[in-house]
Short mmCIF file of C-alpha atoms and ligand atoms in Angstrom, two decimals:
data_model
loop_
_atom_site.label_atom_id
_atom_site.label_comp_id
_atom_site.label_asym_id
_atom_site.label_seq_id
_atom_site.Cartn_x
_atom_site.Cartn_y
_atom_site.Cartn_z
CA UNK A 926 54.58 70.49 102.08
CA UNK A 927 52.89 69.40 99.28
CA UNK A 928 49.08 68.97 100.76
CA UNK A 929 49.61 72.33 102.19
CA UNK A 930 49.57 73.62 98.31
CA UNK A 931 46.43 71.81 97.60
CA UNK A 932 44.73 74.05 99.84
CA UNK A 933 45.47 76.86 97.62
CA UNK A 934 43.34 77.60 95.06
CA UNK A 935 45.76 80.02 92.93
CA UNK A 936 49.59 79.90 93.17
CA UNK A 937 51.52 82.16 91.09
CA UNK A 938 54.97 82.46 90.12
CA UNK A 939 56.05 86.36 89.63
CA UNK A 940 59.55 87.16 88.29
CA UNK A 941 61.95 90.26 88.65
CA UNK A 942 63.54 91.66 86.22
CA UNK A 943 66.91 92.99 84.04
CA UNK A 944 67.48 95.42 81.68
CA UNK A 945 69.94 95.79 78.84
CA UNK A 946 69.82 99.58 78.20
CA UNK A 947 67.63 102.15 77.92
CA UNK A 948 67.96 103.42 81.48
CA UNK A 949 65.92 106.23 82.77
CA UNK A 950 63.73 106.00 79.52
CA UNK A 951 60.60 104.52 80.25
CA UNK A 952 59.09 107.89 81.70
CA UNK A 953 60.63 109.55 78.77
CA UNK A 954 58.72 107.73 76.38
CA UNK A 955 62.06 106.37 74.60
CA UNK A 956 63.15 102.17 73.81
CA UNK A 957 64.06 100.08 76.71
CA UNK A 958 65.47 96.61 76.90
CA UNK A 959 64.04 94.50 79.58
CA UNK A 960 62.98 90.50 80.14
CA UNK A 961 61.68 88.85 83.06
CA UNK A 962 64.25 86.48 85.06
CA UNK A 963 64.30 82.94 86.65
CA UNK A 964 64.18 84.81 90.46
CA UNK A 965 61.00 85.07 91.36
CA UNK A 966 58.35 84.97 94.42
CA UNK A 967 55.48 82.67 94.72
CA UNK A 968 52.40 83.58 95.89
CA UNK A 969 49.39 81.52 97.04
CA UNK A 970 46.32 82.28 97.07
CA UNK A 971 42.96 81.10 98.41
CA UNK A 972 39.61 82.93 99.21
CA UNK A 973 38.11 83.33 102.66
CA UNK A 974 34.62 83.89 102.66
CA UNK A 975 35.20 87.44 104.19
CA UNK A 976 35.39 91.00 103.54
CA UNK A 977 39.42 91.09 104.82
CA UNK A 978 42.20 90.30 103.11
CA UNK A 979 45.28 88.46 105.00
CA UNK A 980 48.47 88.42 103.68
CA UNK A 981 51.18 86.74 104.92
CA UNK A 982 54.80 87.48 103.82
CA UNK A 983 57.56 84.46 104.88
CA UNK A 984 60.12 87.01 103.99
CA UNK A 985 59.57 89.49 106.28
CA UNK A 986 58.46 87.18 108.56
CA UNK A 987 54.93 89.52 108.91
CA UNK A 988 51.10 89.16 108.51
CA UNK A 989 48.69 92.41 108.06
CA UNK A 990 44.97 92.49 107.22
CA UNK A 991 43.09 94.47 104.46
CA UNK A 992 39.92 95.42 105.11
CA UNK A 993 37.61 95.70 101.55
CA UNK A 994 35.50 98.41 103.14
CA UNK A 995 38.35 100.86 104.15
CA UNK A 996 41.12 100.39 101.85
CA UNK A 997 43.88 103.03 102.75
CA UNK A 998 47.25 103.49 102.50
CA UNK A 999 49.71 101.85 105.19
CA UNK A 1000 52.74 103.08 107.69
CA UNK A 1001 54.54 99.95 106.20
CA UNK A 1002 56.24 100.57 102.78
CA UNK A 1003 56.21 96.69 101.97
CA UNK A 1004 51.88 96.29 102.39
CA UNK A 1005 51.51 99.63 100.27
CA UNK A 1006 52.16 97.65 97.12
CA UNK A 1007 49.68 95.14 97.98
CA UNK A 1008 47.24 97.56 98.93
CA UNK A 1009 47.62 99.50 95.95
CA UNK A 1010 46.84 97.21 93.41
CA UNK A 1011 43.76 95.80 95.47
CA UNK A 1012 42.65 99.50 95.46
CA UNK A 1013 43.12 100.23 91.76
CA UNK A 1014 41.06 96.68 90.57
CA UNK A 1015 38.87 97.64 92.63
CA UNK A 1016 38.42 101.13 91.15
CA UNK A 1017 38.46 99.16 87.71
CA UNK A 1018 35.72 96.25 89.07
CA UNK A 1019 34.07 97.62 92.15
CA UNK A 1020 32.59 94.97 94.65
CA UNK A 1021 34.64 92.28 92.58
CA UNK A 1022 37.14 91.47 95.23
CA UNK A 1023 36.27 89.17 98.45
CA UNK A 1024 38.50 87.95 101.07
CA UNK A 1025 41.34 86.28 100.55
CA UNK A 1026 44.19 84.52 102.16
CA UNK A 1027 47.73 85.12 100.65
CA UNK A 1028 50.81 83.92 101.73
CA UNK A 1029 53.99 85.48 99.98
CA UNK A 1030 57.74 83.50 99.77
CA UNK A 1031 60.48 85.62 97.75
CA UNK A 1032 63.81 84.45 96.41
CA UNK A 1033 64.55 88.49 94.90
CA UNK A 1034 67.15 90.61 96.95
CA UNK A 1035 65.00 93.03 97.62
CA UNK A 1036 66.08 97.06 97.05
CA UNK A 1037 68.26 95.47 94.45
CA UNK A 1038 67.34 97.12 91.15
CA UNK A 1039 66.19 94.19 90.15
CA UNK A 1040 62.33 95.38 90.64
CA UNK A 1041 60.92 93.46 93.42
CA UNK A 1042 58.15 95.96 94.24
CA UNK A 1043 56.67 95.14 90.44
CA UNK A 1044 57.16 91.53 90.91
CA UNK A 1045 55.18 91.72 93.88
CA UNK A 1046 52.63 94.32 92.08
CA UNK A 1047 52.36 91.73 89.13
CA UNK A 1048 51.62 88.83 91.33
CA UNK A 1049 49.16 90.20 93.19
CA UNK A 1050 47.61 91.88 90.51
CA UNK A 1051 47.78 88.21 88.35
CA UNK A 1052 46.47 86.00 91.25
CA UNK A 1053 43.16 88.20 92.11
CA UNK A 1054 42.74 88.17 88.91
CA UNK A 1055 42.66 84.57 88.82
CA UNK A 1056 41.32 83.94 91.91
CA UNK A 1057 38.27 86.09 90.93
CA UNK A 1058 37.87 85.18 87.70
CA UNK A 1059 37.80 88.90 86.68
CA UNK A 1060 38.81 89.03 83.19
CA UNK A 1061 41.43 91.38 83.14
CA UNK A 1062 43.85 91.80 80.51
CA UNK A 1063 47.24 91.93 80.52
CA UNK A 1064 48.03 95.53 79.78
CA UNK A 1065 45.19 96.15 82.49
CA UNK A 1066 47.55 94.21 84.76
CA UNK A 1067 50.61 96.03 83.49
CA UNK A 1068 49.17 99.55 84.17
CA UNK A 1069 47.49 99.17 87.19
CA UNK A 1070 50.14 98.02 89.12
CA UNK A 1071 52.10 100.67 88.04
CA UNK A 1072 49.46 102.98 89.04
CA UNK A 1073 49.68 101.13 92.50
CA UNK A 1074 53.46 102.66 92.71
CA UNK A 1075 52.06 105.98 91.75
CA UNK A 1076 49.53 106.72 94.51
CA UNK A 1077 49.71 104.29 97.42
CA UNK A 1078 53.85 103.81 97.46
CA UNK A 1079 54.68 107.26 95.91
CA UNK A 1080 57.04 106.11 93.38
CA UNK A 1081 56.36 108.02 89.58
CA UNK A 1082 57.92 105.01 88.09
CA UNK A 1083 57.65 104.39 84.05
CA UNK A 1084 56.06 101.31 82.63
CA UNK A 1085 59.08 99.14 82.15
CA UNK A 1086 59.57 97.40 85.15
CA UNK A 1087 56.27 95.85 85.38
CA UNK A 1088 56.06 95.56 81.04
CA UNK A 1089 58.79 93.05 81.46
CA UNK A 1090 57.28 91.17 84.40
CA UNK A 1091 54.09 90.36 83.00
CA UNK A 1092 55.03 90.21 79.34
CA UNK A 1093 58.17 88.78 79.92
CA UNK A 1094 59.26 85.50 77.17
CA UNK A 1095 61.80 82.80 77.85
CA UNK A 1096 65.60 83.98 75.97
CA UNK A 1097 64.08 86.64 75.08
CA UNK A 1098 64.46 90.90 75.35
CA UNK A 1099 61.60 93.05 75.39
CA UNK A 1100 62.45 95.43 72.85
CA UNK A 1101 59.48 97.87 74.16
CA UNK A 1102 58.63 101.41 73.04
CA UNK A 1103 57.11 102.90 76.24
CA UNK A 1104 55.30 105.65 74.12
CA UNK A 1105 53.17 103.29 72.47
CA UNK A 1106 53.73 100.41 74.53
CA UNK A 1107 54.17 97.86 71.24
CA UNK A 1108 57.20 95.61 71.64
CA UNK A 1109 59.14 93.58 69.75
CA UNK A 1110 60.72 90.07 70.71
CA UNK A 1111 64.48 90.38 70.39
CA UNK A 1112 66.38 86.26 70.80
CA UNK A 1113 68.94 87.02 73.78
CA UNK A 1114 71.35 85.22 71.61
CA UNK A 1115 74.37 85.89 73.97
CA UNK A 1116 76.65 82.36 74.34
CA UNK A 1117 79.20 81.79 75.39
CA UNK A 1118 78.40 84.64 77.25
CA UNK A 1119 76.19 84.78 80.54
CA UNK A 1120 74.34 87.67 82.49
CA UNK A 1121 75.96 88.29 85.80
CA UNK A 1122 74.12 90.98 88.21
CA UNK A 1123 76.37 92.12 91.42
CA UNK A 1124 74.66 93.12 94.24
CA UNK A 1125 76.32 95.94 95.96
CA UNK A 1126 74.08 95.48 99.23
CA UNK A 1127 73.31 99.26 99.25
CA UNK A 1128 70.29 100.81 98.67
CA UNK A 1129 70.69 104.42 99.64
CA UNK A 1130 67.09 105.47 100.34
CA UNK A 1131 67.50 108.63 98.38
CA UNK A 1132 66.54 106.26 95.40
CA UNK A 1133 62.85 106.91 95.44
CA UNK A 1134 63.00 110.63 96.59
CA UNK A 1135 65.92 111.25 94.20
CA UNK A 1136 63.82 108.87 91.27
CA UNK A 1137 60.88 111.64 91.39
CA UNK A 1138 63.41 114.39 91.31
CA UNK A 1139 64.66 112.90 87.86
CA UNK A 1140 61.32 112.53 86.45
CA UNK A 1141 60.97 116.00 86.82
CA UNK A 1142 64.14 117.37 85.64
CA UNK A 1143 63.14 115.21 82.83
CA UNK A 1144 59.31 117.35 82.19
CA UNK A 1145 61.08 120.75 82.90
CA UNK A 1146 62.92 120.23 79.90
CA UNK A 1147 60.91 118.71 77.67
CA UNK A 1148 58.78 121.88 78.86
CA UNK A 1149 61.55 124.22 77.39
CA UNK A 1150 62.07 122.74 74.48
CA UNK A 1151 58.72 122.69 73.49
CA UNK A 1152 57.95 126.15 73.72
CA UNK A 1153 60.39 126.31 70.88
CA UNK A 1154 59.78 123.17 69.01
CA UNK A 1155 55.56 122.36 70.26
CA UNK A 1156 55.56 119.06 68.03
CA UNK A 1157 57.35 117.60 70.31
CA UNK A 1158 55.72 114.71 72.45
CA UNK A 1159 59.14 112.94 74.12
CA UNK A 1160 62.05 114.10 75.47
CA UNK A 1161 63.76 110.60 73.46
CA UNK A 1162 62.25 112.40 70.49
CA UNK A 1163 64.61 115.22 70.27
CA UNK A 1164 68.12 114.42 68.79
CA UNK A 1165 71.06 115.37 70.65
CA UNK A 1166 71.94 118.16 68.00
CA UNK A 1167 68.24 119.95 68.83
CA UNK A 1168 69.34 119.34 72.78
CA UNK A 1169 72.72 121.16 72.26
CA UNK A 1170 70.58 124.40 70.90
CA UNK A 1171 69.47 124.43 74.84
CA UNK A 1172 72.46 124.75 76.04
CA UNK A 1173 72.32 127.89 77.41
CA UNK A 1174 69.01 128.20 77.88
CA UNK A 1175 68.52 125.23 80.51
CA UNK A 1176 70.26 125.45 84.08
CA UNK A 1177 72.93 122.66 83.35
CA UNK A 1178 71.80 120.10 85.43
CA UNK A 1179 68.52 119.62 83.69
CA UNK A 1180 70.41 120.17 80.20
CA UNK A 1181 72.86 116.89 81.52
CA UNK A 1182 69.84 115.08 82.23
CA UNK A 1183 68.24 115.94 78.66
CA UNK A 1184 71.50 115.33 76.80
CA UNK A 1185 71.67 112.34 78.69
CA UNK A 1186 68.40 110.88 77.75
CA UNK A 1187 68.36 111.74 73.94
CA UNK A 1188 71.43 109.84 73.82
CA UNK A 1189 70.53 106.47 75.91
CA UNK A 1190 67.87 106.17 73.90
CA UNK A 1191 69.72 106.39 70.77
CA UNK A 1192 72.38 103.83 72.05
CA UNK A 1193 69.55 101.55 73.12
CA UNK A 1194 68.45 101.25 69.40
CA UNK A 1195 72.17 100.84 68.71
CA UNK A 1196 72.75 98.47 70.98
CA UNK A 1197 69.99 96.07 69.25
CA UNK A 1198 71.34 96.79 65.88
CA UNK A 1199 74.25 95.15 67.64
CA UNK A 1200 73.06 92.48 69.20
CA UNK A 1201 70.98 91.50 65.94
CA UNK A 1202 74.19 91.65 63.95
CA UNK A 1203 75.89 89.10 66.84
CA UNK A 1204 78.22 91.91 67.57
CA UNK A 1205 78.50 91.65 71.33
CA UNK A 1206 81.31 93.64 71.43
CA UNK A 1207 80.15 96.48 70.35
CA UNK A 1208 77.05 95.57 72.64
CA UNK A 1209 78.81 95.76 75.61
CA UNK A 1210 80.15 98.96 74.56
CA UNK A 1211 76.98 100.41 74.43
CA UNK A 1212 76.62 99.46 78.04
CA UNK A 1213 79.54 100.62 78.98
CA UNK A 1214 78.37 104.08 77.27
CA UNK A 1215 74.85 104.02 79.35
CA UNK A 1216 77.09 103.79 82.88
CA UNK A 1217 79.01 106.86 82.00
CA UNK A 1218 76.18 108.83 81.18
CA UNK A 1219 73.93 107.75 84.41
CA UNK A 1220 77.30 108.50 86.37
CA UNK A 1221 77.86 111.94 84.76
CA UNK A 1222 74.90 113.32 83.31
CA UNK A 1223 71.56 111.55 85.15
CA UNK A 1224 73.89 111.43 87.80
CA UNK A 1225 71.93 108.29 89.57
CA UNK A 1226 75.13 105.86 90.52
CA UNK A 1227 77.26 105.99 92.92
CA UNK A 1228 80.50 104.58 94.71
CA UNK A 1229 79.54 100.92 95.39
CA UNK A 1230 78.26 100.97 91.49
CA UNK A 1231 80.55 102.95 89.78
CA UNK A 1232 83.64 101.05 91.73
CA UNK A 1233 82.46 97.48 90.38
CA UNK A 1234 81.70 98.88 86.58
CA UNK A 1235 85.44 100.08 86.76
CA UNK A 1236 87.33 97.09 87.80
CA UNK A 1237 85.69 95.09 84.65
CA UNK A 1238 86.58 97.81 82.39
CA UNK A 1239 90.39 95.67 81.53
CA UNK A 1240 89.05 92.31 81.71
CA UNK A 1241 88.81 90.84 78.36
CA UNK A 1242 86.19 88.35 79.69
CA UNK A 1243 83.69 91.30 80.17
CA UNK A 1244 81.86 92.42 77.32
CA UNK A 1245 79.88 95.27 79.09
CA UNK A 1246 78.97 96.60 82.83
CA UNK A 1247 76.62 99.40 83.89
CA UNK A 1248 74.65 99.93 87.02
CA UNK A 1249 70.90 98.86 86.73
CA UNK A 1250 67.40 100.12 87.44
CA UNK A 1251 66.59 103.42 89.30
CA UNK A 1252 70.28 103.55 90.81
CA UNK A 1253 71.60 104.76 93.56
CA UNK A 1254 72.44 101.24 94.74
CA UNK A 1255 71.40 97.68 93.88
CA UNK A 1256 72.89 95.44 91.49
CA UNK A 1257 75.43 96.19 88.12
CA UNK A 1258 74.42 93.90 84.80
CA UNK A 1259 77.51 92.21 83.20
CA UNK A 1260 78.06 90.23 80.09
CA UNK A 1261 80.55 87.86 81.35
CA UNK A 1262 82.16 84.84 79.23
CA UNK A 1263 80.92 81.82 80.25
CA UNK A 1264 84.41 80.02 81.67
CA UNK A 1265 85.34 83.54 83.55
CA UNK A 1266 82.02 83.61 85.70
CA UNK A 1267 84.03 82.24 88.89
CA UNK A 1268 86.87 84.35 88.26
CA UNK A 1269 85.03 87.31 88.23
CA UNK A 1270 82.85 86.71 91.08
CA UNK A 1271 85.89 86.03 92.89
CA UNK A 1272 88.24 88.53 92.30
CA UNK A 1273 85.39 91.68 92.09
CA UNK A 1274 84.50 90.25 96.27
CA UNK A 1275 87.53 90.37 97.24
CA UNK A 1276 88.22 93.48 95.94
CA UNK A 1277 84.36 95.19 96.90
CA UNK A 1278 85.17 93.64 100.33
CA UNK A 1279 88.54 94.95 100.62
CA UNK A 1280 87.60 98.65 99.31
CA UNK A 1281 84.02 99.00 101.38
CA UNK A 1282 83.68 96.03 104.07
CA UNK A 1283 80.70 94.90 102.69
CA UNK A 1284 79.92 91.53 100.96
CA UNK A 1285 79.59 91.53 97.33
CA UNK A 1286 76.55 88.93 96.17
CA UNK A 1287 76.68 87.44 92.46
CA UNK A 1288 73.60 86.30 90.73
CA UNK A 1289 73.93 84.53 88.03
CA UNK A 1290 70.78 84.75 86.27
CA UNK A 1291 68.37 84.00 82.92
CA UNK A 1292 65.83 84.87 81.21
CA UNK A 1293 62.42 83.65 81.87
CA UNK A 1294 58.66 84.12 81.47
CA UNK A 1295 56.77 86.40 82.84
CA UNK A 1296 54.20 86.07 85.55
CA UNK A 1297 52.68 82.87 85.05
CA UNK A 1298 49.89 80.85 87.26
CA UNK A 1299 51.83 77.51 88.06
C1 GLA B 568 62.92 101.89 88.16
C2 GLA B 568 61.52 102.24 87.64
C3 GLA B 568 61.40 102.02 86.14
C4 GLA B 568 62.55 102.68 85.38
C5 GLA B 568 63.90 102.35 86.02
C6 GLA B 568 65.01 103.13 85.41
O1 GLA B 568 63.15 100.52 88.05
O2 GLA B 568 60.54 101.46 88.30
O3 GLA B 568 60.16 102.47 85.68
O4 GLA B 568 62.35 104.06 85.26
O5 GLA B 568 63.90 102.61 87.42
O6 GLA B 568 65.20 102.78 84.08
#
């Protein structure tokens, strides 16, 4: 195994990632409270003296070909991300890129919430970069492979998710203000407590479809309110009280979603205040508070999430529980006490099992660096 490696000139270690609170905010231009994890995928890299790029994906057990001279998008949702971010260096440093071989080995549930798509961006994105000695920095990184979502997969996802996976620091949060995209460092001081995710194993595929919807529910309003109040830049600028004057102005649904994200990103700042102060009490609170609001207002849960928030809601071991990421599936983030991990997992499969016939699957997880060569 090991001589195989030395063939590769690149290899690259790309994590997913969490996040606190601050759901829904990114695009908003609001606080959010990511950090890159220890699940990652690898990928290896070496160049081929050709104008086609092959990558080869151990996951999904599947090889396709680039070619430099026609770069388009693809049928399959999976090569889309790939091809996007070749595309958009490309845009950035024409002629740059040559053949390469890639081969790709994940250990991230994928459709879990627990971004995949912008570890995979990130990695990509990170081992050209390497590979080609192209200079890129790492905000160029950052925002290109979001870009990539944008216009090969179709996905008008914020910055977050691939913020944390590039910029992501060992026990740390990225305390990260996605209007201005300066962050702050925030210790993820959190013993004896540990981050838990649980998988629900659904991904309803309304996520992406429904995630665009959201986005712009989200401009419609800030739309509104501006004709009133034009100084306004971010719907996370407006307080709830200037929100409420909309009341009957906005159809309700987009009013729920405003309300909604005025006050997440409120809590989120909260919620560090908390944290800072070593009250993880009222941190998990806060969490608590972000779940009813994406159930009610954003309205982005659903069954498999909301049922597994619930049952935690007595347990004295659980500080906080919410769903996490776009929604509509995935995995819920729980601050569980360190000697209660077991008896949670246990007793929260049973009874996911028992209410849906599906397998529940716990990962126990911490916070790592971001996308690093290795
Ligand atoms: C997805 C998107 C992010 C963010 C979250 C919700 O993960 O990729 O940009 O909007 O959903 O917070």
């Amino acid at each position: 195994m090991e001589h195989q490696n030395l063939e590769y000139e690149v290899i690259i270690d790309s994590p997913g990632r969490i996040n606190l609170i601050g759901e829904h905010i990114d695009y908003n231009g609001g606080y959010v409270l990511p950090a890159a994890i220890d699940k990652k995928i690898t990928l290896k890299f070496k160049k081929n003296n050709s104008n086609f790029c092959k990558i080869h994906s151990s996951t999904f057990k599947s090889s396709f070909e680039i070619d430099l001279d026609n770069l388009e998008r693809s049928e399959t949702e999976w090569q889309n991300y790939i091809l996007g971010v070749v595309y958009h260096i490309d845009i950035i440093k024409p002629g740059v890129i040559k053949g390469f071989d890639c081969t790709i080995e994940t250990k991230l549930p994928l459709g879990s919430g627990v971004s995949s798509s912008a570890a995979l961006e990130c990695g990509i994105a990170k081992g050209v970069n390497e590979l080609f000695e192209i200079g890129l920095s790492d905000l160029q990184l950052i925002t290109l492979s979001r870009d990539a979502e944008h216009t090969f997969v179709g996905t008008k996802c914020g910055i977050m998710d691939q913020f944390a996976v590039v910029k992501g620091k060992k026990d740390h949060l990225l305390l990260l203000n996605c209007d201005t995209l300066s962050h702050d460092l925030i210790k993820a001081e959190f013993s004896p407590y540990i981050i838990l995710l649980l998988n629900t194993n659904v991904s309803h595929n309304l996520a992406s479809s429904e995630y665009n919807v959201r986005r712009d529910e989200c401009q419609t309003a800030l739309e509104a309110i501006q004709l009133k109040y034009p100084e306004v830049k971010n719907l996370t600028d407006v307080k709830p009280k200037v929100i409420k004057e909309f009341k009957k102005v906005l159809p309700k649904k987009i009013y729920n979603r405003a309300l909604f994200v005025s006050k997440e990103n409120r809590r989120t700042l909260k919620a560090v205040k908390f944290l800072k102060n070593k009250n993880l009490k009222k941190f998990g609170k806060c969490m608590y508070g972000s779940h009813k609001g994406l159930k009610n207002q954003y309205e982005v849960s659903c069954k498999e999430l909301d049922f597994l928030v619930n049952i935690t809601k007595d347990l004295p071991y659980v500080l906080g529980s919410r769903m996490m990421g776009g929604g509509f599936g995935g995995c819920t983030i729980n601050i569980v006490h360190q000697d209660h991990v077991e008896d949670l997992i246990q007793s929260s499969s049973w009874a996911y099992k028992k209410e849906f016939d599906i397998d529940l699957t716990p990962i126990v997880t911490t916070i790592s660096d971001g996308v690093s060569r290795i």
